[in-house]
Structure formats: structure tokens, C-alpha cells
Coordinates of C-alpha atoms and ligand atoms in Angstrom, one line a residue:
M1 CA 85.4 64.4 80.8
I2 CA 85.8 63.1 84.4
I3 CA 83.0 62.7 87.0
L4 CA 84.0 62.6 90.6
K5 CA 81.0 60.9 92.1
G6 CA 79.4 61.0 95.5
V7 CA 81.9 63.4 97.2
K8 CA 81.4 65.6 100.3
L9 CA 82.2 69.1 99.2
F10 CA 84.5 71.6 100.9
D11 CA 84.2 74.7 98.8
G12 CA 87.1 76.6 100.3
E13 CA 85.0 78.2 103.1
R14 CA 82.8 75.4 104.4
L15 CA 81.8 71.8 104.1
R16 CA 78.5 71.6 102.4
E17 CA 75.6 69.4 103.4
G18 CA 75.0 66.2 101.4
L19 CA 77.0 64.5 98.6
Y20 CA 77.8 65.9 95.2
D21 CA 78.9 64.9 91.7
L22 CA 81.6 67.0 90.0
L23 CA 81.9 67.1 86.2
I24 CA 85.3 68.1 85.0
E25 CA 85.6 69.1 81.4
G26 CA 89.1 69.9 80.2
R27 CA 90.7 72.1 82.7
I28 CA 87.5 73.4 84.2
V29 CA 84.9 72.3 86.8
K30 CA 81.9 72.3 84.6
R31 CA 79.2 71.3 87.0
I32 CA 78.6 70.6 90.7
V33 CA 75.3 68.9 91.4
P34 CA 73.8 66.9 94.3
T35 CA 74.8 63.2 93.7
G36 CA 72.7 61.2 91.3
N37 CA 71.4 64.2 89.4
M38 CA 74.2 64.3 86.8
N39 CA 73.4 63.1 83.3
M40 CA 75.9 60.5 82.5
F41 CA 78.0 61.6 79.6
E42 CA 79.1 59.0 77.2
G43 CA 82.8 58.4 77.4
A44 CA 83.2 60.2 80.8
K45 CA 85.5 58.6 83.3
V46 CA 83.5 58.1 86.5
I47 CA 85.5 57.9 89.7
D48 CA 83.4 56.7 92.6
L49 CA 84.5 58.5 95.8
S50 CA 81.6 57.9 98.0
G51 CA 81.9 60.0 101.1
K52 CA 85.4 61.2 100.5
I53 CA 86.0 65.0 100.7
A54 CA 86.7 67.0 97.6
C55 CA 88.5 70.3 98.3
P56 CA 90.0 73.1 96.3
G57 CA 93.6 72.0 95.5
F58 CA 95.8 72.5 98.6
I59 CA 98.3 75.4 98.5
D60 CA 101.7 75.3 100.2
I61 CA 103.2 78.7 100.3
H62 CA 106.6 77.7 101.6
V63 CA 108.6 75.0 99.8
H64 CA 112.3 74.7 99.0
L65 CA 112.9 73.2 95.6
R66 CA 116.7 73.8 95.6
E67 CA 116.9 74.5 91.8
P68 CA 119.0 76.2 90.6
G69 CA 122.2 75.1 92.3
G70 CA 121.1 72.3 94.6
E71 CA 119.6 69.7 92.2
W72 CA 121.1 66.8 94.1
R73 CA 118.7 67.7 97.0
E74 CA 115.6 68.4 94.9
E75 CA 114.7 69.7 91.5
I76 CA 111.7 71.8 90.5
K77 CA 110.4 68.7 88.7
S78 CA 110.8 66.3 91.5
G79 CA 109.4 68.9 94.0
A80 CA 106.4 69.7 91.8
L81 CA 105.6 66.0 91.5
A82 CA 106.2 65.4 95.3
G83 CA 103.8 68.3 95.9
A84 CA 101.0 66.7 93.8
Y85 CA 101.5 63.3 95.5
G86 CA 101.3 65.0 98.8
G87 CA 97.9 66.6 97.9
F88 CA 99.1 70.1 96.9
T89 CA 98.1 71.6 93.5
T90 CA 100.1 74.8 94.0
I91 CA 103.4 75.3 95.7
V92 CA 105.4 78.4 96.2
A93 CA 109.2 77.9 95.6
M94 CA 111.4 79.8 98.0
P95 CA 114.2 81.9 96.4
N96 CA 117.2 81.0 98.6
T97 CA 118.7 78.9 95.8
N98 CA 122.2 79.2 94.4
P99 CA 122.1 81.7 92.7
P100 CA 119.1 83.1 94.6
I101 CA 116.0 84.1 92.6
D102 CA 116.8 87.8 92.5
S103 CA 116.1 88.7 88.8
P104 CA 113.3 88.6 86.3
E105 CA 115.2 86.0 84.3
L106 CA 115.4 83.6 87.2
V107 CA 111.8 84.1 88.2
R108 CA 111.0 83.1 84.6
F109 CA 113.3 80.1 84.8
V110 CA 111.5 78.8 87.9
K111 CA 108.1 79.4 86.4
L112 CA 108.8 77.7 83.0
T113 CA 110.6 74.8 84.6
G114 CA 107.6 74.4 86.9
E115 CA 105.2 74.4 83.9
R116 CA 107.1 71.6 82.3
A117 CA 107.1 69.5 85.4
K118 CA 103.5 68.4 85.2
G119 CA 103.0 68.2 88.9
A120 CA 101.7 70.9 91.3
K121 CA 101.7 74.4 89.9
V122 CA 105.0 76.1 90.9
L123 CA 104.8 79.8 91.8
P124 CA 108.1 81.6 92.2
A125 CA 108.9 83.7 95.2
G126 CA 111.6 86.3 94.7
S127 CA 114.3 87.4 97.1
V128 CA 114.0 90.8 98.7
S129 CA 117.6 91.8 98.1
K130 CA 120.0 91.2 95.2
G131 CA 122.1 88.2 95.9
R132 CA 120.3 87.9 99.2
E133 CA 123.0 90.1 100.5
G134 CA 120.6 92.3 102.4
K135 CA 121.9 95.5 100.8
E136 CA 120.0 96.5 97.6
L137 CA 116.4 95.7 96.7
T138 CA 115.7 93.4 93.7
E139 CA 113.8 94.7 90.7
M140 CA 110.6 93.7 92.2
A141 CA 108.3 95.2 89.6
R142 CA 109.9 93.3 86.7
M143 CA 110.0 90.1 88.8
V144 CA 106.3 90.4 89.5
K145 CA 105.7 90.8 85.8
E146 CA 107.4 87.4 85.3
G147 CA 105.3 85.7 87.9
A148 CA 106.8 86.3 91.4
V149 CA 104.0 86.0 93.9
L150 CA 105.9 86.8 97.1
F151 CA 109.2 88.3 98.2
T152 CA 111.2 86.9 101.0
E153 CA 114.8 86.4 102.2
D154 CA 113.7 83.1 103.7
G155 CA 116.4 81.0 105.2
S156 CA 117.2 84.1 107.0
P157 CA 115.4 87.3 108.0
T158 CA 115.4 90.6 106.2
V159 CA 118.0 92.0 108.6
R160 CA 118.0 95.7 107.6
T161 CA 114.8 97.3 108.7
D162 CA 115.1 100.2 106.2
L163 CA 115.3 97.6 103.4
L164 CA 112.3 95.7 104.7
R165 CA 110.3 98.9 105.0
S166 CA 111.1 99.9 101.4
A167 CA 110.3 96.4 100.2
M168 CA 106.9 96.5 101.9
L169 CA 106.0 99.8 100.2
Y170 CA 107.0 98.5 96.8
A171 CA 105.2 95.3 97.5
K172 CA 102.0 97.1 98.3
D173 CA 102.1 99.0 94.9
L174 CA 102.7 95.7 93.1
G175 CA 99.9 93.8 94.9
V176 CA 102.3 91.2 96.5
R177 CA 103.3 90.6 100.0
I178 CA 106.6 90.3 101.9
M179 CA 107.0 87.0 103.7
E180 CA 109.4 87.3 106.6
H181 CA 111.4 84.5 108.2
P182 CA 111.2 85.8 111.8
E183 CA 114.5 85.6 113.5
D184 CA 117.0 88.0 115.2
P185 CA 120.3 86.8 113.8
Y186 CA 122.3 88.2 116.7
L187 CA 120.2 86.4 119.3
S188 CA 120.2 83.1 117.3
E189 CA 123.9 83.2 116.3
N190 CA 125.4 79.7 116.5
G191 CA 122.1 78.4 117.9
Q192 CA 121.3 74.7 117.5
I193 CA 118.0 74.1 119.3
N194 CA 115.4 75.9 121.3
E195 CA 116.7 77.7 124.4
G196 CA 115.1 75.9 127.3
K197 CA 115.2 72.5 129.1
V198 CA 116.9 70.6 126.4
S199 CA 119.5 73.2 125.6
A200 CA 120.3 73.3 129.4
I201 CA 120.6 69.5 129.6
S202 CA 122.5 69.0 126.3
G203 CA 124.8 72.1 126.4
L204 CA 123.8 72.8 122.8
K205 CA 123.5 76.5 122.2
G206 CA 119.9 77.6 122.4
I207 CA 117.8 80.0 120.2
P208 CA 115.5 82.0 122.6
A209 CA 111.9 82.5 121.7
T210 CA 112.6 86.2 121.9
S211 CA 114.7 85.9 118.7
E212 CA 111.4 85.1 116.9
L213 CA 109.3 87.6 118.9
I214 CA 111.6 90.6 118.2
D215 CA 111.3 90.2 114.4
V216 CA 107.6 89.5 114.6
E217 CA 107.2 92.8 116.6
R218 CA 109.3 94.6 114.0
C219 CA 107.1 93.4 111.2
I220 CA 104.0 94.3 113.1
A221 CA 105.3 97.8 113.8
L222 CA 106.1 98.4 110.1
S223 CA 102.8 96.9 109.0
R224 CA 100.9 99.2 111.4
E225 CA 102.9 102.3 110.4
L226 CA 102.6 101.8 106.7
D227 CA 99.2 100.0 106.7
V228 CA 100.8 97.4 104.4
P229 CA 100.2 93.6 104.8
I230 CA 103.1 91.4 105.8
H231 CA 103.2 87.6 106.1
I232 CA 105.2 85.9 108.8
T233 CA 106.2 82.4 108.0
H234 CA 106.8 79.3 110.2
V235 CA 105.7 80.9 113.5
S236 CA 106.9 78.5 116.3
T237 CA 106.4 80.2 119.7
A238 CA 103.6 81.1 122.1
L239 CA 105.2 84.5 122.5
A240 CA 105.0 85.3 118.8
I241 CA 101.4 84.0 118.6
R242 CA 100.4 86.3 121.4
A243 CA 101.9 89.3 119.6
I244 CA 100.3 88.4 116.3
R245 CA 96.9 87.8 117.9
K246 CA 97.0 91.2 119.6
A247 CA 98.1 92.9 116.3
K248 CA 95.3 91.3 114.4
E249 CA 92.8 92.4 117.0
E250 CA 94.0 95.9 116.5
G251 CA 93.5 95.6 112.7
V252 CA 97.1 95.3 111.7
K253 CA 97.3 93.5 108.4
V254 CA 99.6 90.7 109.5
T255 CA 99.1 87.1 108.4
C256 CA 101.1 84.0 109.4
D257 CA 101.6 80.3 108.9
V258 CA 102.7 77.3 110.9
T259 CA 104.5 74.1 109.8
P260 CA 103.3 70.5 110.3
H261 CA 106.5 69.8 112.3
H262 CA 106.1 72.6 114.7
L263 CA 102.5 71.4 115.3
T264 CA 103.5 67.8 116.0
L265 CA 107.1 67.7 117.4
D266 CA 108.6 69.3 120.4
E267 CA 112.2 69.7 121.6
S268 CA 112.1 66.5 123.7
K269 CA 112.4 64.5 120.4
I270 CA 116.0 65.7 120.1
L271 CA 116.9 64.2 123.5
E272 CA 114.8 61.0 122.9
S273 CA 116.4 60.4 119.6
G274 CA 120.0 60.8 120.9
Y275 CA 120.4 64.0 118.9
D276 CA 119.3 62.8 115.6
S277 CA 119.8 65.5 113.0
V278 CA 116.5 64.8 111.4
Y279 CA 115.0 66.9 114.1
K280 CA 117.3 69.9 113.4
V281 CA 115.3 72.7 111.9
R282 CA 115.1 76.5 111.9
P283 CA 113.2 77.8 113.8
P284 CA 114.0 75.0 116.2
L285 CA 111.4 72.5 117.6
R286 CA 110.1 74.4 120.6
S287 CA 108.6 73.4 124.0
L288 CA 105.4 71.5 124.6
E289 CA 103.7 74.7 125.7
D290 CA 104.6 76.3 122.4
V291 CA 103.1 73.4 120.5
E292 CA 99.9 73.8 122.5
A293 CA 99.9 77.5 121.7
L294 CA 100.1 76.8 118.0
W295 CA 97.0 74.5 118.2
D296 CA 95.1 77.1 120.2
A297 CA 96.0 79.6 117.5
L298 CA 94.7 77.2 114.8
R299 CA 91.5 77.0 116.8
N300 CA 91.0 80.7 117.4
G301 CA 91.8 81.8 113.9
V302 CA 95.2 83.5 114.5
I303 CA 96.9 81.2 111.9
D304 CA 96.1 81.9 108.3
A305 CA 97.8 78.9 106.7
I306 CA 99.7 75.7 107.2
A307 CA 102.9 75.6 105.1
T308 CA 105.4 72.8 105.1
D309 CA 108.8 74.6 104.8
H310 CA 109.7 71.4 103.0
A311 CA 113.5 71.5 103.1
P312 CA 115.1 68.6 101.3
Y313 CA 118.7 67.5 101.9
H314 CA 120.6 64.6 100.6
I315 CA 120.8 61.8 103.2
D316 CA 124.6 62.2 103.4
E317 CA 124.3 65.9 104.2
K318 CA 122.1 65.3 107.2
D319 CA 124.0 62.2 108.3
L320 CA 126.3 64.2 110.5
P321 CA 126.6 65.1 114.2
F322 CA 123.7 67.3 115.3
E323 CA 125.9 70.5 115.5
E324 CA 127.3 70.1 112.0
A325 CA 124.1 69.0 110.2
P326 CA 122.1 71.5 108.1
S327 CA 118.6 72.6 109.3
G328 CA 115.5 71.3 107.6
I329 CA 112.7 68.7 107.6
A330 CA 111.4 67.2 104.4
S331 CA 107.6 66.7 104.5
L332 CA 105.8 67.6 101.3
E333 CA 104.4 64.1 100.6
C334 CA 103.3 63.3 104.2
A335 CA 102.5 66.8 105.5
V336 CA 98.7 66.7 105.0
A337 CA 98.6 63.3 106.7
V338 CA 100.8 64.4 109.5
V339 CA 98.4 67.3 110.3
L340 CA 95.2 65.2 109.8
D341 CA 96.5 62.4 112.0
A342 CA 97.5 64.8 114.8
W343 CA 94.1 66.5 114.5
E344 CA 92.4 63.1 114.9
K345 CA 94.6 62.1 117.8
R346 CA 93.8 65.4 119.6
N347 CA 90.1 64.6 119.2
R348 CA 89.6 67.2 116.4
P349 CA 90.2 70.4 118.4
V350 CA 89.7 72.6 115.3
S351 CA 86.6 72.4 113.1
L352 CA 87.2 70.6 109.9
D353 CA 86.1 73.7 107.9
R354 CA 88.7 75.8 109.6
L355 CA 91.4 73.1 109.3
L356 CA 90.7 72.8 105.5
R357 CA 90.7 76.5 105.1
L358 CA 94.3 76.6 106.3
F359 CA 95.3 74.5 103.2
T360 CA 93.1 76.4 100.7
S361 CA 91.4 79.8 101.0
G362 CA 93.8 80.8 103.8
P363 CA 97.0 80.5 101.8
S364 CA 95.3 81.8 98.7
R365 CA 94.7 85.1 100.5
V366 CA 98.4 85.5 101.1
L367 CA 99.0 85.4 97.3
P368 CA 98.2 88.2 94.9
E369 CA 94.5 88.9 94.3
S370 CA 94.6 87.3 90.8
Y371 CA 95.4 83.9 92.5
R372 CA 92.5 84.1 94.9
S373 CA 90.3 81.6 93.0
L374 CA 92.9 78.9 93.7
G375 CA 91.5 78.5 97.2
Y376 CA 87.9 77.8 96.1
L377 CA 86.1 75.0 94.4
R378 CA 83.4 76.3 92.1
E379 CA 81.6 75.8 88.9
G380 CA 83.6 77.5 86.1
G381 CA 86.8 77.5 88.0
F382 CA 90.0 75.6 87.3
A383 CA 89.8 71.9 88.2
D384 CA 92.5 72.0 90.9
I385 CA 91.1 69.5 93.3
T386 CA 92.4 67.6 96.3
V387 CA 90.4 64.6 97.6
I388 CA 91.0 63.5 101.1
D389 CA 90.0 60.4 103.0
L390 CA 89.9 61.0 106.7
D391 CA 89.7 57.2 107.4
K392 CA 92.6 56.1 105.3
V393 CA 95.5 54.7 107.3
S394 CA 98.8 54.3 105.6
R395 CA 102.5 54.2 106.5
V396 CA 105.0 56.9 105.5
D397 CA 107.4 55.2 103.2
V398 CA 110.2 57.5 101.9
S399 CA 111.3 54.8 99.4
T400 CA 108.2 55.6 97.3
W401 CA 108.6 59.4 97.5
K402 CA 108.8 61.5 94.3
S403 CA 110.9 64.0 96.3
K404 CA 114.6 63.4 96.2
A405 CA 114.6 63.7 100.0
R406 CA 114.7 60.5 102.0
L407 CA 114.9 61.9 105.5
T408 CA 111.8 62.7 107.5
P409 CA 110.9 62.3 111.1
W410 CA 107.7 60.4 110.2
N411 CA 109.2 57.6 108.1
G412 CA 107.7 54.3 108.9
L413 CA 104.9 55.8 111.0
S414 CA 101.3 54.9 110.4
L415 CA 99.1 58.0 109.9
K416 CA 95.4 58.4 109.6
G417 CA 93.9 60.8 107.0
W418 CA 95.4 61.1 103.6
P419 CA 95.0 62.9 100.3
I420 CA 93.9 60.2 97.8
L421 CA 93.6 62.1 94.6
T422 CA 95.2 65.3 93.3
M423 CA 93.9 66.9 90.1
V424 CA 95.8 69.8 88.6
E425 CA 93.7 71.7 85.9
G426 CA 91.8 68.6 85.1
E427 CA 94.8 66.2 85.0
I428 CA 94.9 63.5 87.7
I429 CA 98.4 63.4 89.0
N430 CA 98.0 61.3 92.1
D431 CA 95.3 58.6 92.1
I432 CA 95.8 56.0 94.9
Ligands
ZN1 ZN1 112.5 80.1 106.9

């Protein structure tokens, strides 16, 4: 038995008044009572967390674990551990591996390897098409049976609209959602960075904001027509936010997430750094106005989740001229701190309740119904708990990371607001 003593309690929806003691027995949250009212159980391990915030375990619905086929960049095991150290108790593994996760057997492989990892829970996403070739749908029903929680071609868009439309219809019957990486591949072809000031100065080929908008509008049109939900991941532009906001107001079942890097970095970093490939990412870092639009969207509820798009590469792979380097930012272990620190520096423009929902009940709603309880902290539920300390200041130090990635834009920076304890089904993984 473990007692988390004297915590503030965020239950998945709101921060409750007062302080609480949580009794964890085995894998379950046995009791939640106002602090001081818990009978002390003999042999229970008591962890005094006076004033820290206990939340439902954080959920990251967009993570690249690179296994199978890219184990030198990350493995399911290293990624699951990195997730837990970063404050996440559940992570969704993207299917653009080599081979891609396009069969029931591979879904099973990811799931079982994740279970053995003893870190964050790993939920597999399946690819929409066989071989990610964009031609033929995968056996979605059998893949869902093995544990696939989302379907996506992530890394690229689902180019053929007829395929996307069929996938959405199957997904509805199966109780899962399609997650779209919004990009028009013709508009973004050979693109390196955002089309705008920096592309004009640098001569690097730009990716226009309309590349994202066009795919977002396509998803909205299909969702409206079919009355089927769709999730749009890593939204990066003011244009797309405006379209999603309007669609939501009309009742279209569209959800979306944003990344910590698009919330905190803009295209000027590329110039300032002398074209450091650590800032190369897809969708690209956008303009300052876009960053502001993302924060507005956090504030007014257009965004449903914050997801990292943790994309680990070996240091040698990224150590190339900007144009030749692969796209991706690794962030799993500092993402929560990056967001909390930016939120603090911006004088807390979003209520704490809303911000915490974006890591908990928000993403859990994108998952199938049977995973809904993951986003809530309740008596009788699984003891998946993330404790955060808004006052803790610590430096990002990649040398201590559990992830195999060593490149991140925040290395060496001091950030305020960190997860200090991660518990997955009653097991403490990260206790700092
Ligand atoms: Zn993507």
C-alpha cells in the first residue's frame, strides 16, 4: 500500500478545493479522503507531497517509438520508460515504423513489447493503408481486436480521399478514430521550413500554411458528411485553427492536438541558430502569429490535447546540413515542463484546469470509449497518477534521458514546473 499525502487533486476535469490523501492498494486507487482523515495502515509507504498536484496519469497520443526497424533511434522499451520519466502513464505509438504497423500481428508485437517495458502503457496505433502505400486499407477490425486504438498514416497524410473516407466509416463501426497528419503533399513537396519571412531570407523552400489548411478542410468536409469523428494531429497554423474552431461551432466531430514545440518555438529560431537542424520539424515551426493563435486556441477550448510528436533520431542522423537532416524534435522527457514553463512565463493565460485537461481527459476522449477512465483520477480506478510540482525548477539534461534521443531544442535550459512522480497501475516509475 502507498499513501500519497497532502496533495492537491486534479480529477481529470477540475482542481478540487483543499488537500487530499490517496490510498493506493495494488493497482487501484482505493480511497481519496481530505488530508489527515486517512487511517494509517501498517506497512503502508507514505509519500508526503504537501501541496503538489496529483493528476490522472498524463496521456500522449502521438509518440514515435521507432520499433520495429529503427531501434538505434528508440525502442519501445526506452520510449516507454522515457514516457514515464516525462510524466506520461500512457503513450500511443505511431505506426510509421519499418515495417509499418499494418497487421494484427504487428499490433500485437507493439502491445506485448510495451507490456514488458514496465514504463508508460504503450497503446499501438495502426496504419490506415497496407505498407503505408496509400492504396489498400489494413485489416482494421482484426487490428482493433489486438489493441489498435487509432489509425493514422502519420509521417504523411492519407493522400487518397476515397481511402480516408472508407477508413473513417470502418473506424466508426469499430469505435476508433482516424488521426490525420494534415498536409497537402503537393504543396509541401521539398519544403524545408515555413513559407514566410524566414524562407524568403534563407532561400530554403517553404511549406505554406495552406498545405495544412487544405487537408484540415478535407477532414472537416468528410467528418461533416459522414457524421464521423476525426482527429487532426499537430495543428500548427492560425488558418487551420480558425477552420477547426468554425467546424466545432457547427457541431462537426473534429478534434485536434498541438505539440509543445509549436507552442513555444517559432521560425525565427532557425535563423538565430544558424540553421541548426534540431529545429527542423514537420509541420515546420511557424510564425509568431501562428504561435499566438495556438495559445488562443488553448484558452478558448478549440484544442483537445497536447501531444508531443516525440520523434527521436540518432545524433549523427540530425548532425547534417539543414536541408539534408530528417524532421523531428525529441521531447518526451521535458515536454510537460516545456509547456508548464511557457504557461508560467506567459502569466498563465489558460486556467490550470483547462491546461491539465489537455494532458488527461482531453486525450482520453480521442481514444476508444473503453479507455476513457484513463483520463480521470477516481476511487476504484487504476492508479495511473502523475504528480506535478509547479514550483520546481530544473535544467533539461539529455545525458540523463531514458530515451535514446540526445537532441532537443531545450537541452541545458532551466524550466519551471515538472512532473515529480509517475505511477503506472500502482507502480512508481519516476520518483524524483
Ligand atoms: Zn505527423
